[in-house]
Amino acid sequence: QVQLVESGGGLVQAGGSLRLSCAASGSFFSINSMGWYRQAPEKQRELVALINRNGMTTYVDSVKGRFTISRDSAKNTAYLQMNSLKPEDTAVYYCNVVVRAPTSGYEYLEHWGQGTLVTVSS
């Protein structure tokens, strides 16, 4: 199995910054992608940012220019730097990791972190 340790959430005022981290450990052949989804009250879970195995990044339009996702491959860790936070960024942020299994089929397996709460006050 794969374990994800997610941290970095908290309470900040609008305009502030937070840095989320997600560290993957356990049994896998390789990591295909790491990213964060968020879910605000009464809203659908949405992809916030993703970085794939080649370092290519994807962002939801609402965070472009404010959030930056990066990774430290040696540590199997991804980081989400969140700047210029807005109240509408308030949500539980869930790390998502897609790995290739260490077994002979190398199938893709998806894992979720426990979530970390980001609250941005106005």
mmCIF file of N, CA and C in Angstrom:
data_model
loop_
_atom_site.group_PDB
_atom_site.id
_atom_site.type_symbol
_atom_site.label_atom_id
_atom_site.label_comp_id
_atom_site.label_asym_id
_atom_site.label_seq_id
_atom_site.Cartn_x
_atom_site.Cartn_y
_atom_site.Cartn_z
ATOM 1 N N GLN A 1 0.823 -1.201 0.000
ATOM 2 C CA GLN A 1 0.000 0.000 0.000
ATOM 3 C C GLN A 1 0.859 1.254 0.000
ATOM 4 N N VAL A 2 0.194 2.382 -0.225
ATOM 5 C CA VAL A 2 0.837 3.677 -0.262
ATOM 6 C C VAL A 2 0.250 4.532 0.847
ATOM 7 N N GLN A 3 1.122 5.214 1.551
ATOM 8 C CA GLN A 3 0.698 6.140 2.584
ATOM 9 C C GLN A 3 1.063 7.559 2.167
ATOM 10 N N LEU A 4 0.146 8.475 2.388
ATOM 11 C CA LEU A 4 0.364 9.876 2.096
ATOM 12 C C LEU A 4 0.252 10.670 3.383
ATOM 13 N N VAL A 5 1.255 11.471 3.655
ATOM 14 C CA VAL A 5 1.246 12.352 4.807
ATOM 15 C C VAL A 5 1.140 13.771 4.302
ATOM 16 N N GLU A 6 0.046 14.416 4.630
ATOM 17 C CA GLU A 6 -0.293 15.723 4.114
ATOM 18 C C GLU A 6 -0.303 16.722 5.265
ATOM 19 N N SER A 7 0.269 17.881 5.026
ATOM 20 C CA SER A 7 0.329 18.885 6.071
ATOM 21 C C SER A 7 0.386 20.273 5.448
ATOM 22 N N GLY A 8 0.268 21.274 6.297
ATOM 23 C CA GLY A 8 0.461 22.650 5.883
ATOM 24 C C GLY A 8 -0.765 23.528 5.897
ATOM 25 N N GLY A 9 -1.925 22.956 6.146
ATOM 26 C CA GLY A 9 -3.122 23.764 6.192
ATOM 27 C C GLY A 9 -3.160 24.652 7.417
ATOM 28 N N GLY A 10 -4.122 25.532 7.429
ATOM 29 C CA GLY A 10 -4.273 26.431 8.551
ATOM 30 C C GLY A 10 -5.219 27.558 8.238
ATOM 31 N N LEU A 11 -5.215 28.529 9.125
ATOM 32 C CA LEU A 11 -6.065 29.703 9.017
ATOM 33 C C LEU A 11 -5.208 30.906 8.678
ATOM 34 N N VAL A 12 -5.555 31.586 7.601
ATOM 35 C CA VAL A 12 -4.847 32.791 7.197
ATOM 36 C C VAL A 12 -5.853 33.838 6.771
ATOM 37 N N GLN A 13 -5.402 35.080 6.784
ATOM 38 C CA GLN A 13 -6.214 36.161 6.265
ATOM 39 C C GLN A 13 -6.064 36.257 4.754
ATOM 40 N N ALA A 14 -7.063 36.837 4.131
ATOM 41 C CA ALA A 14 -6.992 37.056 2.692
ATOM 42 C C ALA A 14 -5.709 37.786 2.333
ATOM 43 N N GLY A 15 -5.080 37.315 1.270
ATOM 44 C CA GLY A 15 -3.805 37.863 0.853
ATOM 45 C C GLY A 15 -2.607 37.137 1.410
ATOM 46 N N GLY A 16 -2.822 36.261 2.355
ATOM 47 C CA GLY A 16 -1.739 35.523 2.961
ATOM 48 C C GLY A 16 -1.320 34.324 2.143
ATOM 49 N N SER A 17 -0.393 33.561 2.713
ATOM 50 C CA SER A 17 0.194 32.421 2.018
ATOM 51 C C SER A 17 0.232 31.202 2.916
ATOM 52 N N LEU A 18 0.162 30.057 2.292
ATOM 53 C CA LEU A 18 0.368 28.775 2.943
ATOM 54 C C LEU A 18 1.125 27.869 1.991
ATOM 55 N N ARG A 19 1.808 26.906 2.557
ATOM 56 C CA ARG A 19 2.501 25.907 1.767
ATOM 57 C C ARG A 19 2.081 24.526 2.234
ATOM 58 N N LEU A 20 1.470 23.775 1.345
ATOM 59 C CA LEU A 20 1.069 22.413 1.628
ATOM 60 C C LEU A 20 2.154 21.452 1.180
ATOM 61 N N SER A 21 2.265 20.354 1.884
ATOM 62 C CA SER A 21 3.189 19.312 1.483
ATOM 63 C C SER A 21 2.480 17.969 1.520
ATOM 64 N N CYS A 22 2.950 17.073 0.691
ATOM 65 C CA CYS A 22 2.413 15.729 0.625
ATOM 66 C C CYS A 22 3.564 14.785 0.350
ATOM 67 N N ALA A 23 3.801 13.886 1.268
ATOM 68 C CA ALA A 23 4.889 12.926 1.153
ATOM 69 C C ALA A 23 4.321 11.529 0.979
ATOM 70 N N ALA A 24 4.786 10.847 -0.030
ATOM 71 C CA ALA A 24 4.323 9.500 -0.338
ATOM 72 C C ALA A 24 5.356 8.480 0.100
ATOM 73 N N SER A 25 4.874 7.406 0.669
ATOM 74 C CA SER A 25 5.739 6.305 1.050
ATOM 75 C C SER A 25 4.987 4.999 0.863
ATOM 76 N N GLY A 26 5.715 3.915 0.912
ATOM 77 C CA GLY A 26 5.101 2.610 0.793
ATOM 78 C C GLY A 26 5.578 1.861 -0.420
ATOM 79 N N SER A 27 4.692 1.047 -0.945
ATOM 80 C CA SER A 27 5.044 0.125 -2.014
ATOM 81 C C SER A 27 4.501 0.624 -3.345
ATOM 82 N N PHE A 28 5.390 1.026 -4.216
ATOM 83 C CA PHE A 28 5.029 1.393 -5.574
ATOM 84 C C PHE A 28 6.279 1.371 -6.434
ATOM 85 N N PHE A 29 6.051 1.188 -7.715
ATOM 86 C CA PHE A 29 7.168 1.176 -8.644
ATOM 87 C C PHE A 29 7.646 2.585 -8.947
ATOM 88 N N SER A 30 6.708 3.477 -9.185
ATOM 89 C CA SER A 30 7.036 4.857 -9.474
ATOM 90 C C SER A 30 5.793 5.702 -9.263
ATOM 91 N N ILE A 31 6.000 6.995 -9.188
ATOM 92 C CA ILE A 31 4.899 7.938 -9.067
ATOM 93 C C ILE A 31 4.621 8.542 -10.430
ATOM 94 N N ASN A 32 3.379 8.455 -10.842
ATOM 95 C CA ASN A 32 2.981 9.023 -12.123
ATOM 96 C C ASN A 32 2.589 10.489 -12.011
ATOM 97 N N SER A 33 1.913 10.835 -10.928
ATOM 98 C CA SER A 33 1.509 12.218 -10.728
ATOM 99 C C SER A 33 1.232 12.453 -9.258
ATOM 100 N N MET A 34 1.344 13.716 -8.861
ATOM 101 C CA MET A 34 0.969 14.162 -7.528
ATOM 102 C C MET A 34 0.218 15.467 -7.678
ATOM 103 N N GLY A 35 -0.757 15.661 -6.832
ATOM 104 C CA GLY A 35 -1.501 16.891 -6.913
ATOM 105 C C GLY A 35 -2.428 17.067 -5.743
ATOM 106 N N TRP A 36 -3.192 18.149 -5.805
ATOM 107 C CA TRP A 36 -4.187 18.441 -4.787
ATOM 108 C C TRP A 36 -5.534 18.683 -5.412
ATOM 109 N N TYR A 37 -6.533 18.113 -4.797
ATOM 110 C CA TYR A 37 -7.916 18.445 -5.028
ATOM 111 C C TYR A 37 -8.429 19.173 -3.792
ATOM 112 N N ARG A 38 -9.467 19.953 -3.964
ATOM 113 C CA ARG A 38 -10.067 20.611 -2.816
ATOM 114 C C ARG A 38 -11.577 20.478 -2.880
ATOM 115 N N GLN A 39 -12.165 20.496 -1.715
ATOM 116 C CA GLN A 39 -13.605 20.428 -1.615
ATOM 117 C C GLN A 39 -14.077 21.441 -0.597
ATOM 118 N N ALA A 40 -14.826 22.405 -1.081
ATOM 119 C CA ALA A 40 -15.429 23.411 -0.231
ATOM 120 C C ALA A 40 -16.829 22.961 0.155
ATOM 121 N N PRO A 41 -17.370 23.528 1.232
ATOM 122 C CA PRO A 41 -18.718 23.138 1.633
ATOM 123 C C PRO A 41 -19.717 23.313 0.502
ATOM 124 N N GLU A 42 -20.520 22.316 0.307
ATOM 125 C CA GLU A 42 -21.600 22.331 -0.677
ATOM 126 C C GLU A 42 -21.099 22.411 -2.114
ATOM 127 N N LYS A 43 -19.830 22.109 -2.332
ATOM 128 C CA LYS A 43 -19.291 22.166 -3.677
ATOM 129 C C LYS A 43 -18.648 20.839 -4.056
ATOM 130 N N GLN A 44 -18.544 20.632 -5.337
ATOM 131 C CA GLN A 44 -17.897 19.451 -5.877
ATOM 132 C C GLN A 44 -16.386 19.513 -5.635
ATOM 133 N N ARG A 45 -15.797 18.356 -5.435
ATOM 134 C CA ARG A 45 -14.354 18.307 -5.345
ATOM 135 C C ARG A 45 -13.745 18.651 -6.704
ATOM 136 N N GLU A 46 -12.734 19.500 -6.693
ATOM 137 C CA GLU A 46 -12.124 19.933 -7.932
ATOM 138 C C GLU A 46 -10.611 19.797 -7.872
ATOM 139 N N LEU A 47 -10.025 19.550 -9.014
ATOM 140 C CA LEU A 47 -8.576 19.538 -9.124
ATOM 141 C C LEU A 47 -8.048 20.954 -8.991
ATOM 142 N N VAL A 48 -7.065 21.128 -8.120
ATOM 143 C CA VAL A 48 -6.430 22.424 -7.925
ATOM 144 C C VAL A 48 -5.151 22.514 -8.735
ATOM 145 N N ALA A 49 -4.283 21.554 -8.561
ATOM 146 C CA ALA A 49 -2.988 21.566 -9.226
ATOM 147 C C ALA A 49 -2.468 20.150 -9.310
ATOM 148 N N LEU A 50 -1.705 19.894 -10.349
ATOM 149 C CA LEU A 50 -1.169 18.563 -10.589
ATOM 150 C C LEU A 50 0.207 18.696 -11.218
ATOM 151 N N ILE A 51 1.098 17.831 -10.818
ATOM 152 C CA ILE A 51 2.399 17.745 -11.461
ATOM 153 C C ILE A 51 2.633 16.285 -11.824
ATOM 154 N N ASN A 52 3.007 16.053 -13.070
ATOM 155 C CA ASN A 52 3.186 14.682 -13.498
ATOM 156 C C ASN A 52 4.650 14.268 -13.406
ATOM 157 N N ARG A 53 4.907 13.063 -13.819
ATOM 158 C CA ARG A 53 6.244 12.501 -13.650
ATOM 159 C C ARG A 53 7.302 13.238 -14.442
ATOM 160 N N ASN A 54 6.898 13.964 -15.463
ATOM 161 C CA ASN A 54 7.822 14.739 -16.269
ATOM 162 C C ASN A 54 7.964 16.180 -15.793
ATOM 163 N N GLY A 55 7.278 16.537 -14.725
ATOM 164 C CA GLY A 55 7.352 17.882 -14.204
ATOM 165 C C GLY A 55 6.374 18.855 -14.813
ATOM 166 N N MET A 56 5.512 18.393 -15.686
ATOM 167 C CA MET A 56 4.508 19.273 -16.276
ATOM 168 C C MET A 56 3.387 19.520 -15.277
ATOM 169 N N THR A 57 2.918 20.752 -15.233
ATOM 170 C CA THR A 57 1.941 21.157 -14.233
ATOM 171 C C THR A 57 0.625 21.561 -14.868
ATOM 172 N N THR A 58 -0.428 21.389 -14.096
ATOM 173 C CA THR A 58 -1.774 21.770 -14.478
ATOM 174 C C THR A 58 -2.423 22.478 -13.303
ATOM 175 N N TYR A 59 -3.149 23.563 -13.574
ATOM 176 C CA TYR A 59 -3.829 24.317 -12.540
ATOM 177 C C TYR A 59 -5.259 24.613 -12.955
ATOM 178 N N VAL A 60 -6.127 24.634 -11.974
ATOM 179 C CA VAL A 60 -7.450 25.151 -12.233
ATOM 180 C C VAL A 60 -7.331 26.660 -12.471
ATOM 181 N N ASP A 61 -8.171 27.182 -13.352
ATOM 182 C CA ASP A 61 -8.039 28.580 -13.751
ATOM 183 C C ASP A 61 -8.040 29.537 -12.567
ATOM 184 N N SER A 62 -8.822 29.250 -11.564
ATOM 185 C CA SER A 62 -8.991 30.175 -10.459
ATOM 186 C C SER A 62 -7.737 30.368 -9.611
ATOM 187 N N VAL A 63 -6.741 29.495 -9.738
ATOM 188 C CA VAL A 63 -5.530 29.629 -8.934
ATOM 189 C C VAL A 63 -4.306 29.963 -9.766
ATOM 190 N N LYS A 64 -4.453 30.032 -11.064
ATOM 191 C CA LYS A 64 -3.308 30.336 -11.917
ATOM 192 C C LYS A 64 -2.713 31.688 -11.554
ATOM 193 N N GLY A 65 -1.410 31.715 -11.448
ATOM 194 C CA GLY A 65 -0.714 32.925 -11.059
ATOM 195 C C GLY A 65 -0.578 33.114 -9.571
ATOM 196 N N ARG A 66 -1.294 32.335 -8.785
ATOM 197 C CA ARG A 66 -1.237 32.440 -7.333
ATOM 198 C C ARG A 66 -0.645 31.200 -6.670
ATOM 199 N N PHE A 67 -0.935 30.039 -7.227
ATOM 200 C CA PHE A 67 -0.466 28.778 -6.658
ATOM 201 C C PHE A 67 0.631 28.199 -7.535
ATOM 202 N N THR A 68 1.569 27.524 -6.909
ATOM 203 C CA THR A 68 2.631 26.838 -7.629
ATOM 204 C C THR A 68 2.831 25.463 -7.029
ATOM 205 N N ILE A 69 2.767 24.450 -7.869
ATOM 206 C CA ILE A 69 3.035 23.094 -7.418
ATOM 207 C C ILE A 69 4.435 22.702 -7.854
ATOM 208 N N SER A 70 5.119 22.007 -6.980
ATOM 209 C CA SER A 70 6.463 21.547 -7.266
ATOM 210 C C SER A 70 6.657 20.190 -6.619
ATOM 211 N N ARG A 71 7.773 19.579 -6.901
ATOM 212 C CA ARG A 71 8.032 18.277 -6.306
ATOM 213 C C ARG A 71 9.510 18.101 -6.018
ATOM 214 N N ASP A 72 9.777 17.244 -5.060
ATOM 215 C CA ASP A 72 11.119 16.792 -4.755
ATOM 216 C C ASP A 72 11.093 15.289 -4.987
ATOM 217 N N SER A 73 11.553 14.874 -6.140
ATOM 218 C CA SER A 73 11.442 13.470 -6.513
ATOM 219 C C SER A 73 12.211 12.556 -5.569
ATOM 220 N N ALA A 74 13.348 13.022 -5.082
ATOM 221 C CA ALA A 74 14.144 12.203 -4.183
ATOM 222 C C ALA A 74 13.411 11.903 -2.887
ATOM 223 N N LYS A 75 12.519 12.795 -2.474
ATOM 224 C CA LYS A 75 11.764 12.616 -1.243
ATOM 225 C C LYS A 75 10.341 12.133 -1.485
ATOM 226 N N ASN A 76 9.972 11.912 -2.737
ATOM 227 C CA ASN A 76 8.592 11.549 -3.086
ATOM 228 C C ASN A 76 7.596 12.514 -2.461
ATOM 229 N N THR A 77 7.909 13.778 -2.558
ATOM 230 C CA THR A 77 7.124 14.809 -1.903
ATOM 231 C C THR A 77 6.748 15.899 -2.888
ATOM 232 N N ALA A 78 5.515 16.345 -2.797
ATOM 233 C CA ALA A 78 5.034 17.472 -3.578
ATOM 234 C C ALA A 78 4.695 18.622 -2.649
ATOM 235 N N TYR A 79 4.789 19.822 -3.179
ATOM 236 C CA TYR A 79 4.505 21.029 -2.427
ATOM 237 C C TYR A 79 3.554 21.902 -3.229
ATOM 238 N N LEU A 80 2.652 22.526 -2.534
ATOM 239 C CA LEU A 80 1.756 23.485 -3.145
ATOM 240 C C LEU A 80 1.918 24.809 -2.416
ATOM 241 N N GLN A 81 2.575 25.739 -3.074
ATOM 242 C CA GLN A 81 2.731 27.080 -2.532
ATOM 243 C C GLN A 81 1.523 27.899 -2.936
ATOM 244 N N MET A 82 0.803 28.395 -1.959
ATOM 245 C CA MET A 82 -0.423 29.134 -2.192
ATOM 246 C C MET A 82 -0.222 30.564 -1.719
ATOM 247 N N ASN A 83 -0.230 31.482 -2.652
ATOM 248 C CA ASN A 83 -0.063 32.894 -2.359
ATOM 249 C C ASN A 83 -1.338 33.649 -2.693
ATOM 250 N N SER A 84 -1.420 34.858 -2.172
ATOM 251 C CA SER A 84 -2.574 35.723 -2.439
ATOM 252 C C SER A 84 -3.883 34.986 -2.217
ATOM 253 N N LEU A 85 -3.965 34.323 -1.097
ATOM 254 C CA LEU A 85 -5.138 33.502 -0.816
ATOM 255 C C LEU A 85 -6.396 34.348 -0.699
ATOM 256 N N LYS A 86 -7.477 33.765 -1.160
ATOM 257 C CA LYS A 86 -8.781 34.403 -1.151
ATOM 258 C C LYS A 86 -9.743 33.577 -0.326
ATOM 259 N N PRO A 87 -10.782 34.202 0.212
ATOM 260 C CA PRO A 87 -11.767 33.419 0.959
ATOM 261 C C PRO A 87 -12.339 32.255 0.166
ATOM 262 N N GLU A 88 -12.479 32.405 -1.122
ATOM 263 C CA GLU A 88 -13.006 31.321 -1.928
ATOM 264 C C GLU A 88 -12.052 30.141 -2.067
ATOM 265 N N ASP A 89 -10.819 30.287 -1.593
ATOM 266 C CA ASP A 89 -9.900 29.154 -1.540
ATOM 267 C C ASP A 89 -10.151 28.264 -0.337
ATOM 268 N N THR A 90 -11.001 28.689 0.561
ATOM 269 C CA THR A 90 -11.291 27.907 1.749
ATOM 270 C C THR A 90 -11.871 26.550 1.360
ATOM 271 N N ALA A 91 -11.238 25.498 1.840
ATOM 272 C CA ALA A 91 -11.656 24.145 1.491
ATOM 273 C C ALA A 91 -10.779 23.165 2.243
ATOM 274 N N VAL A 92 -11.177 21.920 2.197
ATOM 275 C CA VAL A 92 -10.288 20.834 2.589
ATOM 276 C C VAL A 92 -9.505 20.432 1.353
ATOM 277 N N TYR A 93 -8.203 20.424 1.481
ATOM 278 C CA TYR A 93 -7.318 20.091 0.380
ATOM 279 C C TYR A 93 -6.812 18.669 0.567
ATOM 280 N N TYR A 94 -7.012 17.861 -0.451
ATOM 281 C CA TYR A 94 -6.639 16.463 -0.414
ATOM 282 C C TYR A 94 -5.516 16.195 -1.402
ATOM 283 N N CYS A 95 -4.432 15.662 -0.902
ATOM 284 C CA CYS A 95 -3.374 15.221 -1.787
ATOM 285 C C CYS A 95 -3.830 13.982 -2.543
ATOM 286 N N ASN A 96 -3.495 13.933 -3.805
ATOM 287 C CA ASN A 96 -3.812 12.798 -4.654
ATOM 288 C C ASN A 96 -2.543 12.349 -5.355
ATOM 289 N N VAL A 97 -2.268 11.071 -5.273
ATOM 290 C CA VAL A 97 -1.080 10.513 -5.903
ATOM 291 C C VAL A 97 -1.481 9.319 -6.735
ATOM 292 N N VAL A 98 -1.009 9.278 -7.949
ATOM 293 C CA VAL A 98 -1.191 8.127 -8.819
ATOM 294 C C VAL A 98 0.161 7.466 -8.979
ATOM 295 N N VAL A 99 0.213 6.199 -8.608
ATOM 296 C CA VAL A 99 1.453 5.447 -8.681
ATOM 297 C C VAL A 99 1.285 4.292 -9.646
ATOM 298 N N ARG A 100 2.404 3.755 -10.045
ATOM 299 C CA ARG A 100 2.416 2.483 -10.750
ATOM 300 C C ARG A 100 2.780 1.414 -9.743
ATOM 301 N N ALA A 101 1.987 0.363 -9.724
ATOM 302 C CA ALA A 101 2.174 -0.700 -8.760
ATOM 303 C C ALA A 101 3.496 -1.415 -8.975
ATOM 304 N N PRO A 102 4.055 -1.965 -7.906
ATOM 305 C CA PRO A 102 5.329 -2.681 -8.045
ATOM 306 C C PRO A 102 5.177 -4.083 -8.603
ATOM 307 N N THR A 103 3.957 -4.541 -8.773
ATOM 308 C CA THR A 103 3.710 -5.869 -9.301
ATOM 309 C C THR A 103 3.916 -5.901 -10.804
ATOM 310 N N SER A 104 3.802 -7.087 -11.356
ATOM 311 C CA SER A 104 4.209 -7.295 -12.742
ATOM 312 C C SER A 104 3.406 -6.489 -13.752
ATOM 313 N N GLY A 105 2.161 -6.141 -13.419
ATOM 314 C CA GLY A 105 1.338 -5.398 -14.356
ATOM 315 C C GLY A 105 1.589 -3.905 -14.377
ATOM 316 N N TYR A 106 2.239 -3.390 -13.335
ATOM 317 C CA TYR A 106 2.527 -1.959 -13.208
ATOM 318 C C TYR A 106 1.279 -1.104 -13.416
ATOM 319 N N GLU A 107 0.165 -1.565 -12.891
ATOM 320 C CA GLU A 107 -1.075 -0.834 -13.069
ATOM 321 C C GLU A 107 -1.051 0.480 -12.296
ATOM 322 N N TYR A 108 -1.859 1.422 -12.768
ATOM 323 C CA TYR A 108 -1.962 2.709 -12.099
ATOM 324 C C TYR A 108 -2.929 2.606 -10.933
ATOM 325 N N LEU A 109 -2.500 3.108 -9.785
ATOM 326 C CA LEU A 109 -3.305 3.083 -8.576
ATOM 327 C C LEU A 109 -3.376 4.479 -7.991
ATOM 328 N N GLU A 110 -4.553 4.867 -7.578
ATOM 329 C CA GLU A 110 -4.790 6.199 -7.042
ATOM 330 C C GLU A 110 -4.904 6.148 -5.525
ATOM 331 N N HIS A 111 -4.272 7.104 -4.847
ATOM 332 C CA HIS A 111 -4.307 7.191 -3.397
ATOM 333 C C HIS A 111 -4.607 8.620 -2.977
ATOM 334 N N TRP A 112 -5.288 8.722 -1.853
ATOM 335 C CA TRP A 112 -5.701 10.013 -1.320
ATOM 336 C C TRP A 112 -5.124 10.241 0.063
ATOM 337 N N GLY A 113 -4.703 11.459 0.303
ATOM 338 C CA GLY A 113 -4.289 11.849 1.633
ATOM 339 C C GLY A 113 -5.479 12.094 2.531
ATOM 340 N N GLN A 114 -5.186 12.364 3.786
ATOM 341 C CA GLN A 114 -6.250 12.524 4.779
ATOM 342 C C GLN A 114 -6.963 13.863 4.681
ATOM 343 N N GLY A 115 -6.383 14.801 3.982
ATOM 344 C CA GLY A 115 -6.951 16.123 3.848
ATOM 345 C C GLY A 115 -6.414 17.087 4.886
ATOM 346 N N THR A 116 -6.266 18.323 4.489
ATOM 347 C CA THR A 116 -5.866 19.378 5.407
ATOM 348 C C THR A 116 -6.745 20.596 5.134
ATOM 349 N N LEU A 117 -7.207 21.202 6.195
ATOM 350 C CA LEU A 117 -8.152 22.305 6.074
ATOM 351 C C LEU A 117 -7.417 23.621 5.874
ATOM 352 N N VAL A 118 -7.804 24.320 4.829
ATOM 353 C CA VAL A 118 -7.324 25.671 4.566
ATOM 354 C C VAL A 118 -8.500 26.615 4.733
ATOM 355 N N THR A 119 -8.346 27.561 5.633
ATOM 356 C CA THR A 119 -9.387 28.544 5.880
ATOM 357 C C THR A 119 -8.811 29.932 5.656
ATOM 358 N N VAL A 120 -9.444 30.680 4.780
ATOM 359 C CA VAL A 120 -9.000 32.028 4.453
ATOM 360 C C VAL A 120 -10.096 32.990 4.888
ATOM 361 N N SER A 121 -9.763 33.836 5.815
ATOM 362 C CA SER A 121 -10.733 34.785 6.340
ATOM 363 C C SER A 121 -10.687 36.083 5.558
ATOM 364 N N SER A 122 -11.811 36.747 5.480
ATOM 365 C CA SER A 122 -11.902 38.008 4.767
ATOM 366 C C SER A 122 -11.684 39.180 5.702
#
